[in-house]
Amino acid sequence: MTDVATIFRDHYGAEPEGLWAAPGRVNLIGEHTDYNDGFVLPFALPERVIAAAGRADAGWAVCSDLQGEPVSFDDPGEPGTVTGWAAYVAGVVWALRDAGYEPPPARIALTSDVPLGAGVSSSAALESAVLTALIDLGGLDIPAHERPALAQRGENVYVGAPTGIMDQSASIRCEAGRALFLDCRSQEVEQIPFDVAAEGLAVLVVNSNAPHRHVDGEYGARRKSCEEAARLLGVPALRDVSTDGLDQTLKQLDDEVMRRRVRHVVTEDQRVLDTVALLRSGRIREIGPLMTASHASMREDFEITVAEVDVAVEAALMAGAYGARMTGGGFGGCILALIDADRADAIASAIAEAYAKHGFTAPTPFVAVPSKGATRL
Ligand code: GLA
């Protein structure tokens, strides 16, 4: 990763006042549950966005060694005014202001080793790094639990992507060696011990490298369908639908596709709760079947997987993973597999072989270590 202080100096001819970092994430379990007021269990990756930043006289300037041209703006303006990658930065400034805070004018240089377009939240990492830097530089008094919603609002309203609150919560609130059990309704968290290495285990993440297809439109469509189902069922959100008597409940919905969408969300919330219960009592290996069931639910009921991720999950399981599932919004991205640590190479090879057989672009494997959330360096 490039030395971001050097980028700052080269670009602005001054020293940054500090460095701030915010990580990407994978989600252990709980997919498409966040915007249904449900439960998620992500952990932060060691890969992160680093921002070098310093206060300025007026306006905001951002440059990066990864993205296009440097961008500066005097004012974020109405949502949509700043476009392209800098919209994520302008969105943070806008959201802070909209919430009544005064973010300080600033110059920012960014670098990142979070893989782009892999479904591990490179954009939430960027938002969280910028948000943390601006909060510190401006001495703004905003407790950690209120920060993810600000970054999310920037993304939802300013950038226009209808995502939930998981990614920003993970990037800001995760702790090393833990998974973040988040109740997306109350925003309450519990840091769940997830020291896989101590058990001789590892989480193997494999980027499917599948081209993202229709991600934005399909995500929005799933979200709409869930909200419509909640309305038809007369509950505030699908989180309020019980797994008890679920088949009966589903009969109230005429649409067969909608019934399956609801079944995914309701059973997925339960799988998160079951996973947390197992982890609380140190039974890490036993979460494997829940991960695999989550994948089946995403494939059959929520219909957000693609051939590349299905093949990767299948190959990981055949090669001895305890459980495997796609992680993130879907239609490509990464899978994660819970494995014996000494099987990482063998399982990664098995997935690569399966890919070769199917004629898919080679996948990219890496072992994910639960890491800490946004911080000043
Ligand atoms: C994307 C969104 C999250 C969440 C996941 C699916 O990562 O940004 O809010 O909805 O998809 O679980």
Short mmCIF file of C-alpha atoms and ligand atoms in Angstrom, two decimals:
data_model
loop_
_atom_site.label_atom_id
_atom_site.label_comp_id
_atom_site.label_asym_id
_atom_site.label_seq_id
_atom_site.Cartn_x
_atom_site.Cartn_y
_atom_site.Cartn_z
CA MET A 1 0.00 0.00 0.00
CA THR A 2 1.35 3.45 -0.88
CA ASP A 3 2.50 5.67 1.95
CA VAL A 4 -0.51 7.93 2.21
CA ALA A 5 1.32 10.69 4.10
CA THR A 6 3.60 10.99 1.07
CA ILE A 7 0.60 11.24 -1.25
CA PHE A 8 -0.75 14.01 0.98
CA ARG A 9 2.57 15.89 0.99
CA ASP A 10 3.07 15.52 -2.76
CA HIS A 11 -0.41 16.66 -3.52
CA TYR A 12 -1.04 19.44 -1.00
CA GLY A 13 2.54 20.53 -0.21
CA ALA A 14 1.90 20.24 3.53
CA GLU A 15 2.04 17.73 6.37
CA PRO A 16 -1.17 15.89 7.24
CA GLU A 17 -2.42 16.39 10.80
CA GLY A 18 -3.03 12.69 11.22
CA LEU A 19 -3.84 9.30 9.72
CA TRP A 20 -7.09 7.41 10.14
CA ALA A 21 -7.90 3.86 9.04
CA ALA A 22 -11.15 1.96 8.54
CA PRO A 23 -11.43 -1.67 7.41
CA GLY A 24 -13.44 -3.67 4.91
CA ARG A 25 -15.54 -6.52 6.29
CA VAL A 26 -16.89 -9.97 5.65
CA ASN A 27 -20.16 -11.09 7.13
CA LEU A 28 -20.04 -14.40 8.96
CA ILE A 29 -23.80 -14.81 8.69
CA GLY A 30 -26.97 -12.71 8.37
CA GLU A 31 -27.41 -11.58 4.76
CA HIS A 32 -30.04 -9.05 3.67
CA THR A 33 -31.30 -8.97 7.23
CA ASP A 34 -29.95 -5.52 8.13
CA TYR A 35 -32.54 -3.47 6.22
CA ASN A 36 -35.22 -5.74 7.67
CA ASP A 37 -34.32 -4.55 11.19
CA GLY A 38 -32.75 -7.95 11.88
CA PHE A 39 -29.42 -9.39 12.98
CA VAL A 40 -25.97 -9.57 11.37
CA LEU A 41 -22.60 -10.94 12.45
CA PRO A 42 -19.78 -9.36 10.44
CA PHE A 43 -16.12 -9.07 11.30
CA ALA A 44 -13.57 -6.53 10.09
CA LEU A 45 -10.74 -7.46 7.75
CA PRO A 46 -7.12 -6.37 8.16
CA GLU A 47 -7.46 -4.73 4.74
CA ARG A 48 -8.41 -1.09 5.18
CA VAL A 49 -8.69 2.39 3.76
CA ILE A 50 -6.20 4.87 5.21
CA ALA A 51 -6.89 8.59 5.12
CA ALA A 52 -4.24 11.23 5.70
CA ALA A 53 -6.04 14.45 6.50
CA GLY A 54 -5.58 18.01 7.65
CA ARG A 55 -7.83 21.00 8.14
CA ALA A 56 -8.17 23.55 5.33
CA ASP A 57 -9.41 27.15 5.10
CA ALA A 58 -12.47 26.31 3.06
CA GLY A 59 -14.04 23.43 1.16
CA TRP A 60 -12.94 19.84 0.85
CA ALA A 61 -10.30 18.26 -1.37
CA VAL A 62 -9.66 14.56 -1.88
CA CYS A 63 -7.08 12.65 -3.81
CA SER A 64 -6.24 8.99 -3.93
CA ASP A 65 -3.67 6.72 -5.45
CA LEU A 66 -6.40 4.33 -6.60
CA GLN A 67 -9.21 6.36 -7.98
CA GLY A 68 -9.48 8.90 -10.76
CA GLU A 69 -8.62 12.56 -10.69
CA PRO A 70 -8.41 14.55 -7.44
CA VAL A 71 -11.68 16.26 -6.61
CA SER A 72 -12.47 19.37 -4.63
CA PHE A 73 -15.76 20.96 -3.72
CA ASP A 74 -16.67 24.09 -1.75
CA ASP A 75 -19.93 22.58 -0.62
CA PRO A 76 -21.40 19.09 -1.07
CA GLY A 77 -24.60 20.74 -2.32
CA GLU A 78 -27.78 18.78 -2.80
CA PRO A 79 -27.46 14.96 -2.97
CA GLY A 80 -26.03 14.01 -6.34
CA THR A 81 -24.01 17.24 -6.84
CA VAL A 82 -20.60 15.57 -6.47
CA THR A 83 -20.50 12.38 -8.53
CA GLY A 84 -18.09 9.49 -9.08
CA TRP A 85 -15.90 8.11 -6.29
CA ALA A 86 -15.72 11.46 -4.47
CA ALA A 87 -19.50 11.25 -3.91
CA TYR A 88 -18.77 8.92 -0.99
CA VAL A 89 -16.65 11.65 0.59
CA ALA A 90 -19.12 14.43 -0.19
CA GLY A 91 -21.89 12.18 1.18
CA VAL A 92 -20.16 12.01 4.56
CA VAL A 93 -19.77 15.79 4.70
CA TRP A 94 -23.39 16.22 3.65
CA ALA A 95 -24.69 13.71 6.23
CA LEU A 96 -22.74 15.36 9.05
CA ARG A 97 -24.15 18.75 8.14
CA ASP A 98 -27.63 17.41 7.64
CA ALA A 99 -27.48 16.01 11.17
CA GLY A 100 -26.54 19.46 12.48
CA TYR A 101 -22.79 19.03 12.84
CA GLU A 102 -20.12 21.26 11.37
CA PRO A 103 -17.51 19.10 9.66
CA PRO A 104 -14.26 21.06 9.30
CA PRO A 105 -13.06 22.01 5.81
CA ALA A 106 -10.30 19.53 5.07
CA ARG A 107 -7.79 18.09 2.64
CA ILE A 108 -7.70 14.33 2.45
CA ALA A 109 -5.47 11.78 0.72
CA LEU A 110 -6.63 8.18 0.52
CA THR A 111 -5.14 4.80 -0.10
CA SER A 112 -6.61 1.33 0.34
CA ASP A 113 -5.85 -2.35 0.13
CA VAL A 114 -9.51 -3.37 0.42
CA PRO A 115 -10.30 -5.26 -2.80
CA LEU A 116 -12.70 -3.23 -4.96
CA GLY A 117 -15.91 -4.72 -6.26
CA ALA A 118 -15.41 -7.89 -4.21
CA GLY A 119 -18.35 -7.36 -1.86
CA VAL A 120 -16.14 -6.66 1.16
CA SER A 121 -17.34 -3.08 1.62
CA SER A 122 -14.57 -0.97 0.16
CA SER A 123 -17.02 1.93 -0.02
CA ALA A 124 -18.10 1.66 3.63
CA ALA A 125 -14.40 1.55 4.57
CA LEU A 126 -13.82 4.75 2.62
CA GLU A 127 -16.82 6.48 4.20
CA SER A 128 -15.82 5.34 7.67
CA ALA A 129 -12.21 6.48 7.32
CA VAL A 130 -13.30 9.92 6.10
CA LEU A 131 -16.01 10.19 8.76
CA THR A 132 -13.60 9.29 11.56
CA ALA A 133 -11.00 11.74 10.28
CA LEU A 134 -13.50 14.61 10.02
CA ILE A 135 -14.94 13.89 13.47
CA ASP A 136 -11.48 13.95 15.04
CA LEU A 137 -10.22 16.96 13.09
CA GLY A 138 -13.33 18.94 13.97
CA GLY A 139 -13.46 17.76 17.58
CA LEU A 140 -17.07 16.68 16.95
CA ASP A 141 -18.73 14.92 19.83
CA ILE A 142 -20.34 11.91 18.14
CA PRO A 143 -20.36 8.60 20.01
CA ALA A 144 -19.28 5.50 18.06
CA HIS A 145 -22.78 4.01 18.03
CA GLU A 146 -24.17 7.03 16.20
CA ARG A 147 -21.50 7.09 13.51
CA PRO A 148 -22.54 4.20 11.23
CA ALA A 149 -25.96 5.77 10.57
CA LEU A 150 -24.28 8.99 9.42
CA ALA A 151 -22.07 7.17 6.91
CA GLN A 152 -25.04 5.06 5.80
CA ARG A 153 -27.18 8.15 5.25
CA GLY A 154 -24.49 9.64 3.08
CA GLU A 155 -24.53 6.49 0.97
CA ASN A 156 -28.33 6.12 0.90
CA VAL A 157 -29.33 9.70 0.28
CA TYR A 158 -26.30 11.41 -1.25
CA VAL A 159 -24.84 8.58 -3.34
CA GLY A 160 -28.24 6.96 -3.84
CA ALA A 161 -27.45 3.34 -2.93
CA PRO A 162 -30.21 1.81 -0.76
CA THR A 163 -27.91 -0.27 1.49
CA GLY A 164 -28.47 -1.26 5.12
CA ILE A 165 -26.37 -0.39 8.16
CA MET A 166 -24.19 -3.51 8.41
CA ASP A 167 -21.13 -2.42 6.47
CA GLN A 168 -20.56 0.92 8.14
CA SER A 169 -21.27 -0.65 11.56
CA ALA A 170 -18.65 -3.32 10.88
CA SER A 171 -16.08 -0.84 9.66
CA ILE A 172 -16.58 1.42 12.67
CA ARG A 173 -17.51 -0.86 15.56
CA CYS A 174 -15.67 -4.18 15.09
CA GLU A 175 -12.94 -5.34 17.45
CA ALA A 176 -9.96 -7.60 16.80
CA GLY A 177 -10.60 -11.29 17.44
CA ARG A 178 -14.37 -10.73 17.62
CA ALA A 179 -17.39 -10.85 15.41
CA LEU A 180 -19.88 -8.01 15.79
CA PHE A 181 -23.36 -9.20 16.75
CA LEU A 182 -25.50 -6.24 15.73
CA ASP A 183 -29.18 -5.77 16.30
CA CYS A 184 -29.95 -3.53 13.35
CA ARG A 185 -33.11 -2.20 14.99
CA SER A 186 -31.70 -1.06 18.33
CA GLN A 187 -28.11 -0.63 17.09
CA GLU A 188 -27.02 -2.56 20.16
CA VAL A 189 -23.91 -4.67 19.71
CA GLU A 190 -22.25 -7.55 21.45
CA GLN A 191 -18.61 -8.37 20.70
CA ILE A 192 -18.63 -12.15 20.20
CA PRO A 193 -15.30 -13.96 20.73
CA PHE A 194 -14.24 -15.41 17.39
CA ASP A 195 -10.68 -16.53 17.84
CA VAL A 196 -10.58 -19.16 15.10
CA ALA A 197 -6.78 -19.52 15.20
CA ALA A 198 -6.88 -20.66 18.85
CA GLU A 199 -9.06 -23.58 17.73
CA GLY A 200 -6.76 -24.49 14.82
CA LEU A 201 -9.36 -23.08 12.44
CA ALA A 202 -9.37 -20.37 9.80
CA VAL A 203 -11.85 -18.45 7.72
CA LEU A 204 -10.91 -18.82 4.10
CA VAL A 205 -12.33 -16.05 1.93
CA VAL A 206 -12.42 -16.58 -1.80
CA ASN A 207 -13.19 -13.75 -4.17
CA SER A 208 -15.27 -15.39 -6.88
CA ASN A 209 -14.11 -12.70 -9.34
CA ALA A 210 -17.51 -13.11 -10.95
CA PRO A 211 -18.45 -10.00 -12.89
CA HIS A 212 -21.04 -8.13 -10.83
CA ARG A 213 -24.32 -8.42 -12.69
CA HIS A 214 -27.26 -6.10 -12.05
CA VAL A 215 -26.10 -5.65 -8.45
CA ASP A 216 -27.74 -2.29 -7.78
CA GLY A 217 -31.09 -3.03 -9.40
CA GLU A 218 -31.40 -6.50 -7.87
CA TYR A 219 -30.45 -5.26 -4.39
CA GLY A 220 -33.09 -2.54 -4.56
CA ALA A 221 -35.65 -5.02 -5.84
CA ARG A 222 -35.00 -7.41 -2.93
CA ARG A 223 -35.30 -4.59 -0.45
CA LYS A 224 -38.58 -3.38 -1.97
CA SER A 225 -40.03 -6.86 -1.96
CA CYS A 226 -39.16 -7.29 1.76
CA GLU A 227 -40.71 -3.95 2.66
CA GLU A 228 -43.84 -4.76 0.69
CA ALA A 229 -44.09 -8.16 2.39
CA ALA A 230 -43.80 -6.55 5.84
CA ARG A 231 -46.59 -4.17 4.90
CA LEU A 232 -48.81 -7.01 3.70
CA LEU A 233 -48.12 -9.01 6.85
CA GLY A 234 -48.88 -5.99 9.02
CA VAL A 235 -45.51 -5.87 10.81
CA PRO A 236 -43.03 -2.98 11.06
CA ALA A 237 -40.28 -5.11 9.46
CA LEU A 238 -39.62 -8.76 8.59
CA ARG A 239 -37.63 -9.02 11.80
CA ASP A 240 -41.01 -9.15 13.52
CA VAL A 241 -42.11 -12.31 11.72
CA SER A 242 -41.59 -15.34 13.94
CA THR A 243 -40.05 -18.62 12.76
CA ASP A 244 -42.79 -20.36 14.75
CA GLY A 245 -45.66 -21.00 12.41
CA LEU A 246 -43.74 -19.47 9.51
CA ASP A 247 -45.44 -21.72 6.93
CA GLN A 248 -48.83 -20.52 8.18
CA THR A 249 -47.73 -16.89 8.07
CA LEU A 250 -46.46 -17.27 4.52
CA LYS A 251 -49.90 -18.41 3.39
CA GLN A 252 -51.05 -14.82 3.88
CA LEU A 253 -48.94 -13.84 0.88
CA ASP A 254 -50.23 -14.63 -2.60
CA ASP A 255 -46.96 -14.17 -4.38
CA GLU A 256 -44.78 -17.27 -4.37
CA VAL A 257 -41.55 -15.32 -4.98
CA MET A 258 -42.35 -12.98 -2.11
CA ARG A 259 -43.01 -15.94 0.17
CA ARG A 260 -39.51 -17.24 -0.54
CA ARG A 261 -37.92 -13.84 0.04
CA VAL A 262 -39.60 -13.64 3.43
CA ARG A 263 -38.60 -17.20 4.31
CA HIS A 264 -34.96 -16.35 3.63
CA VAL A 265 -34.97 -13.27 5.86
CA VAL A 266 -36.85 -14.89 8.74
CA THR A 267 -34.79 -18.09 8.76
CA GLU A 268 -31.56 -16.13 8.28
CA ASP A 269 -32.26 -14.01 11.38
CA GLN A 270 -32.72 -17.25 13.30
CA ARG A 271 -29.45 -18.64 11.91
CA VAL A 272 -27.63 -15.55 13.18
CA LEU A 273 -29.10 -16.08 16.66
CA ASP A 274 -28.18 -19.77 16.58
CA THR A 275 -24.65 -18.96 15.41
CA VAL A 276 -24.20 -16.44 18.21
CA ALA A 277 -25.43 -18.98 20.78
CA LEU A 278 -22.87 -21.54 19.57
CA LEU A 279 -20.02 -19.02 19.53
CA ARG A 280 -20.89 -17.80 23.02
CA SER A 281 -20.29 -21.33 24.26
CA GLY A 282 -17.10 -21.75 22.24
CA ARG A 283 -18.52 -24.28 19.76
CA ILE A 284 -17.02 -22.68 16.67
CA ARG A 285 -16.95 -25.76 14.39
CA GLU A 286 -20.65 -26.30 14.89
CA ILE A 287 -21.57 -23.08 13.12
CA GLY A 288 -20.54 -24.71 9.82
CA PRO A 289 -23.95 -26.23 8.98
CA LEU A 290 -25.66 -22.90 9.70
CA MET A 291 -23.33 -21.17 7.21
CA THR A 292 -24.10 -23.79 4.59
CA ALA A 293 -27.83 -23.53 5.24
CA SER A 294 -27.53 -19.77 4.85
CA HIS A 295 -26.01 -20.29 1.44
CA ALA A 296 -28.78 -22.64 0.36
CA SER A 297 -31.33 -20.07 1.49
CA MET A 298 -29.63 -17.32 -0.52
CA ARG A 299 -29.48 -19.58 -3.54
CA GLU A 300 -33.00 -21.03 -3.46
CA ASP A 301 -35.13 -18.48 -1.65
CA PHE A 302 -33.46 -15.10 -2.00
CA GLU A 303 -31.90 -15.91 -5.38
CA ILE A 304 -28.83 -13.73 -5.04
CA THR A 305 -26.07 -16.20 -5.82
CA VAL A 306 -24.42 -16.82 -9.19
CA ALA A 307 -22.79 -19.95 -10.61
CA GLU A 308 -19.29 -18.89 -9.55
CA VAL A 309 -20.17 -18.57 -5.86
CA ASP A 310 -22.26 -21.76 -5.88
CA VAL A 311 -19.36 -23.70 -7.39
CA ALA A 312 -16.90 -22.22 -4.87
CA VAL A 313 -19.12 -23.13 -1.92
CA GLU A 314 -19.69 -26.63 -3.22
CA ALA A 315 -15.97 -27.21 -3.86
CA ALA A 316 -15.03 -25.90 -0.40
CA LEU A 317 -17.51 -28.27 1.25
CA MET A 318 -16.35 -31.23 -0.84
CA ALA A 319 -12.76 -30.46 0.17
CA GLY A 320 -13.64 -30.60 3.87
CA ALA A 321 -14.84 -27.14 4.96
CA TYR A 322 -17.11 -27.21 8.05
CA GLY A 323 -19.40 -24.76 6.33
CA ALA A 324 -19.33 -22.28 3.47
CA ARG A 325 -21.49 -19.45 2.17
CA MET A 326 -21.51 -16.39 0.01
CA THR A 327 -20.94 -13.20 1.98
CA GLY A 328 -22.25 -9.72 1.15
CA GLY A 329 -24.96 -8.39 -1.10
CA GLY A 330 -24.70 -11.09 -3.75
CA PHE A 331 -24.50 -11.52 -7.52
CA GLY A 332 -20.79 -12.22 -7.27
CA GLY A 333 -18.37 -11.15 -4.56
CA CYS A 334 -16.76 -13.47 -2.02
CA ILE A 335 -17.54 -16.72 -0.32
CA LEU A 336 -16.21 -17.64 3.09
CA ALA A 337 -15.49 -21.10 4.42
CA LEU A 338 -14.78 -22.26 7.96
CA ILE A 339 -11.88 -24.70 7.69
CA ASP A 340 -9.05 -26.37 9.56
CA ALA A 341 -6.21 -23.84 9.34
CA ASP A 342 -3.83 -26.38 7.82
CA ARG A 343 -6.30 -27.10 4.99
CA ALA A 344 -6.30 -23.57 3.56
CA ASP A 345 -4.05 -24.34 0.57
CA ALA A 346 -5.76 -27.65 -0.22
CA ILE A 347 -9.23 -26.12 -0.13
CA ALA A 348 -8.18 -23.06 -2.13
CA SER A 349 -6.69 -25.41 -4.76
CA ALA A 350 -9.85 -27.50 -4.87
CA ILE A 351 -11.87 -24.35 -5.59
CA ALA A 352 -9.38 -23.23 -8.26
CA GLU A 353 -9.64 -26.65 -9.93
CA ALA A 354 -13.42 -26.54 -9.95
CA TYR A 355 -13.23 -23.06 -11.50
CA ALA A 356 -10.87 -24.29 -14.23
CA LYS A 357 -13.28 -27.12 -15.02
CA HIS A 358 -16.15 -24.66 -15.40
CA GLY A 359 -14.04 -22.25 -17.46
CA PHE A 360 -14.45 -19.45 -14.86
CA THR A 361 -11.85 -16.72 -14.27
CA ALA A 362 -9.49 -17.94 -11.52
CA PRO A 363 -10.69 -17.07 -7.98
CA THR A 364 -8.58 -15.16 -5.43
CA PRO A 365 -8.29 -16.80 -2.00
CA PHE A 366 -7.14 -15.18 1.25
CA VAL A 367 -7.37 -16.05 4.94
CA ALA A 368 -9.39 -13.47 6.89
CA VAL A 369 -8.33 -12.50 10.39
CA PRO A 370 -10.97 -10.71 12.51
CA SER A 371 -9.50 -7.24 12.95
CA LYS A 372 -10.34 -3.94 14.58
CA GLY A 373 -12.61 -1.20 13.37
CA ALA A 374 -11.95 2.43 12.47
CA THR A 375 -9.17 4.09 14.39
CA ARG A 376 -6.71 6.96 14.42
CA LEU A 377 -3.23 5.60 13.66
C1 GLA B 1 -24.56 -5.07 1.14
C2 GLA B 1 -25.20 -3.90 1.89
C3 GLA B 1 -25.49 -4.28 3.34
C4 GLA B 1 -26.24 -5.61 3.43
C5 GLA B 1 -25.58 -6.67 2.57
C6 GLA B 1 -26.39 -7.93 2.50
O1 GLA B 1 -23.29 -5.30 1.66
O2 GLA B 1 -24.36 -2.78 1.86
O3 GLA B 1 -26.19 -3.24 3.97
O4 GLA B 1 -27.58 -5.44 3.12
O5 GLA B 1 -25.38 -6.22 1.24
O6 GLA B 1 -26.42 -8.55 3.74
#
